[in-house]
Coordinates of C-alpha atoms in Angstrom, one line a residue:
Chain U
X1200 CA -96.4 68.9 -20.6
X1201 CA -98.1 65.9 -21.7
X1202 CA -100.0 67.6 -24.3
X1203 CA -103.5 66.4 -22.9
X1204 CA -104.9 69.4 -21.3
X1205 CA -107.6 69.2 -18.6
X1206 CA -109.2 72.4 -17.1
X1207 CA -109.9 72.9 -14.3
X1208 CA -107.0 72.0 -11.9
X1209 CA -109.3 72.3 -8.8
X1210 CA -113.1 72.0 -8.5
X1211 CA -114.9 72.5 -5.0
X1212 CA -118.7 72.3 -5.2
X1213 CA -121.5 71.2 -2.9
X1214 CA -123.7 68.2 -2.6
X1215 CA -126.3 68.4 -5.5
X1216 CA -124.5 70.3 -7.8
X1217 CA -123.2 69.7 -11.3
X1218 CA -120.1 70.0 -12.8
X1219 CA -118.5 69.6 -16.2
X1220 CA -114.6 68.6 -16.5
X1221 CA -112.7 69.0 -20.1
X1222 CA -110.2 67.3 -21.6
X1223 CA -108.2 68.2 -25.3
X1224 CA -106.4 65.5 -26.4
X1225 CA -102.7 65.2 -27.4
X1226 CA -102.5 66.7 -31.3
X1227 CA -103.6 63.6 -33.5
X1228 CA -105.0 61.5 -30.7
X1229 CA -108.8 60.1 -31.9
X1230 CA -109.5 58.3 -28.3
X1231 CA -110.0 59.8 -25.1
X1232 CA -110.4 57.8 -21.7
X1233 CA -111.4 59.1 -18.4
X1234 CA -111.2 57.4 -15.3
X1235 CA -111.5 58.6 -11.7
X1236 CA -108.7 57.6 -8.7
X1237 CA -109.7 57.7 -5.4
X1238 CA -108.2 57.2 -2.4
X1239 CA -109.7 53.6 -1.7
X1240 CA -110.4 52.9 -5.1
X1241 CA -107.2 53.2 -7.0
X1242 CA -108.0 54.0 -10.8
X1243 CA -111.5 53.3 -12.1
X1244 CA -111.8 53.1 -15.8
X1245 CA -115.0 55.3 -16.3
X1246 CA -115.6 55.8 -20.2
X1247 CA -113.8 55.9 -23.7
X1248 CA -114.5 58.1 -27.1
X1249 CA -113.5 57.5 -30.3
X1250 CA -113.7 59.8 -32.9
X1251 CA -116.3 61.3 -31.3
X1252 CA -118.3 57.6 -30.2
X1253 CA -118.6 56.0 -27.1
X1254 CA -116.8 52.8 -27.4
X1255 CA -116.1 51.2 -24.0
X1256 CA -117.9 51.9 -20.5
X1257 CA -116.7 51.1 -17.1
X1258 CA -117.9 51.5 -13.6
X1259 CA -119.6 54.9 -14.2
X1260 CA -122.7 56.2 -12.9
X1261 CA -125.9 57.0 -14.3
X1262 CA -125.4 60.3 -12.5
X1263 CA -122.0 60.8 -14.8
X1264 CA -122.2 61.2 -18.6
X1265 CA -119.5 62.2 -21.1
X1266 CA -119.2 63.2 -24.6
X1267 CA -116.2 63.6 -27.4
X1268 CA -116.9 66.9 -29.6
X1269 CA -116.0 67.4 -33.6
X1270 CA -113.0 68.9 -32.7
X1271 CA -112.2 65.7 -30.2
X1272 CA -111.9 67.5 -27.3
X1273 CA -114.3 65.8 -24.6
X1274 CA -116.5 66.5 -21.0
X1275 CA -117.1 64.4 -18.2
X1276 CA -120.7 65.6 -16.5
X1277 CA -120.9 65.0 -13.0
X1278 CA -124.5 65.6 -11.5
X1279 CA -126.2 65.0 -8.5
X1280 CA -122.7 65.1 -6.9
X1281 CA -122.4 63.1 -3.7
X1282 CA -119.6 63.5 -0.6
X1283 CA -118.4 60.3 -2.5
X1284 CA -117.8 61.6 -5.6
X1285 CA -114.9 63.5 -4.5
X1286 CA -111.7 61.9 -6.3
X1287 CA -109.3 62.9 -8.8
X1288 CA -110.4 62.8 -12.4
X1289 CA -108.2 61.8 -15.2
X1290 CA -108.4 61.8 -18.9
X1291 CA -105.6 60.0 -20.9
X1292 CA -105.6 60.0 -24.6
X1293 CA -104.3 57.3 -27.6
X1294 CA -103.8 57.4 -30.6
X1295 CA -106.0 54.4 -31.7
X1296 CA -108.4 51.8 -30.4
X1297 CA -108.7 48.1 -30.1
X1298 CA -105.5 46.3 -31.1
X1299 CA -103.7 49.6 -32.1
X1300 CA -104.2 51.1 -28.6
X1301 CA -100.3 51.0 -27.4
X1302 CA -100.6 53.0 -24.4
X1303 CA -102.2 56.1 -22.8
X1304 CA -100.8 59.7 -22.7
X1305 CA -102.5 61.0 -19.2
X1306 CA -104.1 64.9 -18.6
X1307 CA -103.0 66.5 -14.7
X1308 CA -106.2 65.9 -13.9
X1309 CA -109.0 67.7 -12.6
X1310 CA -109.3 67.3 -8.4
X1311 CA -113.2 67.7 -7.6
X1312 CA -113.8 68.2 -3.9
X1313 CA -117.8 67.9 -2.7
X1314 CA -118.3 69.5 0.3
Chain L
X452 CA -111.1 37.9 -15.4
X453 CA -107.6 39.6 -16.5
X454 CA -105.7 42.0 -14.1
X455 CA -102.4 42.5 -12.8
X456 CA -101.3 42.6 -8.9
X457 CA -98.8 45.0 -7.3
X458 CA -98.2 43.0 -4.3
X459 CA -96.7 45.8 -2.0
X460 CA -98.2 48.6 -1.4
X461 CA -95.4 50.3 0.2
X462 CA -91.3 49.9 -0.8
X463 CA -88.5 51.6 0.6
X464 CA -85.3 51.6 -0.7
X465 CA -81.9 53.8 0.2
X466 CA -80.9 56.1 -2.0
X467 CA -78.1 54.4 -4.9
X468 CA -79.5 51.0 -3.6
X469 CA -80.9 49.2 -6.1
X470 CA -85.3 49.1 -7.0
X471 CA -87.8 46.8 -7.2
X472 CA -91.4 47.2 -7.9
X473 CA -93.4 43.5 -8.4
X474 CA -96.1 43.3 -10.8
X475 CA -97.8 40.1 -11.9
X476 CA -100.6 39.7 -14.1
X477 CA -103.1 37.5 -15.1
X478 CA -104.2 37.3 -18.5
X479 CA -104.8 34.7 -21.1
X480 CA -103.1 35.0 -24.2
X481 CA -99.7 37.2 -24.7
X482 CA -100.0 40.6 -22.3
X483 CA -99.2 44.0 -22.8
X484 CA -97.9 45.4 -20.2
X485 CA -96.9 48.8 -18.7
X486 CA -95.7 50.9 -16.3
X487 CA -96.6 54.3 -15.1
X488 CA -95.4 57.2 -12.4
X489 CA -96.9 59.5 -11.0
X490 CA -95.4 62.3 -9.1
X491 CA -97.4 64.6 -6.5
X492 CA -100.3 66.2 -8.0
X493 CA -99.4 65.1 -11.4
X494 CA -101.4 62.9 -14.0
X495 CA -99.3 59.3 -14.9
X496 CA -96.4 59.7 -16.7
X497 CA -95.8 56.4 -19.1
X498 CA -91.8 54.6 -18.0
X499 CA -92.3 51.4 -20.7
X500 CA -94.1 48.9 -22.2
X501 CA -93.9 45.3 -23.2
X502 CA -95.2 44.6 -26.2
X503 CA -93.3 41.5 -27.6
X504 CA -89.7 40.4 -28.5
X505 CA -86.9 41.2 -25.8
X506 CA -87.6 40.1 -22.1
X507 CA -85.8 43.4 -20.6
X508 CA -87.6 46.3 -21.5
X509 CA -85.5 49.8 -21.3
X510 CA -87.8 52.8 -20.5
X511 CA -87.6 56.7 -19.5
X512 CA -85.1 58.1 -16.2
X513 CA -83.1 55.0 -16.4
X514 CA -86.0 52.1 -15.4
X515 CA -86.1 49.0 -17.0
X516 CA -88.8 45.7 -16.4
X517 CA -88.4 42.3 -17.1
X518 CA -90.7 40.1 -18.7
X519 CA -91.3 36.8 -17.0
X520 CA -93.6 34.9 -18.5
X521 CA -93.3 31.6 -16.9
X522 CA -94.1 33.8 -13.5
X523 CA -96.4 35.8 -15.3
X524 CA -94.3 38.9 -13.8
X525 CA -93.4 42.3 -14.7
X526 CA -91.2 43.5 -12.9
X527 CA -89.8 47.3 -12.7
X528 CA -86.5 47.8 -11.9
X529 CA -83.7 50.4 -11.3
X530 CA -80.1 49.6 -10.5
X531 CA -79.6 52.8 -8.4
X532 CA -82.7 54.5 -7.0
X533 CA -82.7 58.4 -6.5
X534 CA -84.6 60.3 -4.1
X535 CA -86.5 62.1 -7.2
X536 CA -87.7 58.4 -7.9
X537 CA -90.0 58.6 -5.0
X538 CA -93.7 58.3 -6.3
X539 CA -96.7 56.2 -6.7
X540 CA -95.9 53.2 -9.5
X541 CA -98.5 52.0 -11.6
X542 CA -98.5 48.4 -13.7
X543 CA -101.0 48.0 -16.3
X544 CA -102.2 45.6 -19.1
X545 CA -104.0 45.9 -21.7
X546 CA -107.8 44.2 -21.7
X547 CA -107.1 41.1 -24.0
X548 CA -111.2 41.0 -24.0
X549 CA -111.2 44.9 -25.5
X550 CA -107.8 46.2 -26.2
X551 CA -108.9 49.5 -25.9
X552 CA -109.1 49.6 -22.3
X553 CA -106.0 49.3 -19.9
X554 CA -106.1 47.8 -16.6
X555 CA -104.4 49.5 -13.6
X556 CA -103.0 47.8 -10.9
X557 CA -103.8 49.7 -7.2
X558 CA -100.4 51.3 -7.2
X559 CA -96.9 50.7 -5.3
X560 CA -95.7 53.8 -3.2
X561 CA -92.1 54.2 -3.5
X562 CA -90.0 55.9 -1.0
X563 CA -86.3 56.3 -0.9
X564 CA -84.3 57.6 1.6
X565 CA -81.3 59.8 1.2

């Protein structure tokens, strides 16, 4: 157990629909990261939170939005959802930011199928 | 534009032979680098990083990497591969541009044989 928790395991919704993914964060972590890692895509850096602030944003869609809570636990929105949208989705925690980001601690992930 | 290249998508080994997995990068500035498994239907599990100091870097289930910096390489080794090693490899650096973010290679399958 990595100590990031993300619920759920499995996700299987239809075109159109929205969904919201969780992550908690390893016990003291202030950043959270998600990315997405498809089949042809590898992993795709989607968004990071800091202390409950967006800091960074990759290649995410309009259609996607996240936030960090208070108590730092944080939720990717997926809407609109598209065949194409099926991956897996992973959130990965640090401790710090910037220069004192030394590496990632990674959820299971959350596997969205669109059907 | 900084990133790191996992040449092979696919590497076979026999089982007690010893591992390879390449990785170079291409960063400006002094990297950090990584590595990462992952095992079927499992998040990645961090192996080592590089931060500074010795080239050979020990890490978890007896891997190891070696720094190269005139090669700009990064290396994961093993001396004697198990079948449990079999899994997808991840190398990684961190953005020198935001050092929040990490950059993923697109991953090196290895299988080994028994």
């Amino acid at each position: 157990d990595s100590g990031v928790t993300q619920t759920p395991k499995h996700l299987i919704t239809a075109t159109g629909q929205r969904v919201t993914l969780r992550c908690s964060p390893r016990s003291g972590d202030l950043s959270v990261y998600w990315y997405q890692q498809s089949l042809d895509q590898g992993l795709q850096f989607l968004i990071q939170y800091y202390n409950g602030e967006e800091r960074a944003k990759g290649n995410i869609l309009e259609r996607f939005s996240a936030q960090q809570f208070p108590d730092l636990h944080s939720e990717l929105n997926l809407s609109s959802l598209e065949l194409g949208d099926s991956a897996l989705y992973f959130c990965a925690s640090s401790v710090g930011t910037g220069y004192f980001n030394y590496g990632y601690t990674f959820g299971s992930g959350t596997r969205l199928t669109v059907v | 534009a900084q990133s790191v290249a996992q040449p092979e998508d696919q590497v076979n080994v026999a089982e007690g032979n010893p591992l390879t997995v390449k990785c170079t990068y291409s960063v400006s500035g002094n990297p950090y680098l990584f590595w990462y498994v992952q095992y079927p239907n499992r998040g990645l599990q961090f192996l080592l990083k590089y931060i500074t100091g010795d080239n050979l870097v020990k890490g978890s289930y007896g891997f190891e990497a070696e720094f190269n910096k005139s090669q700009t390489s990064f290396h994961l080794k093993k001396p004697s591969a198990l079948v449990s090693d079999s899994a997808l490899y991840f190398c990684a650096v961190r953005d020198m541009e935001d050092a929040s973010k990490i950059i993923f290679g697109s991953g090196t399958r290895l299988s080994i044989r028994p």
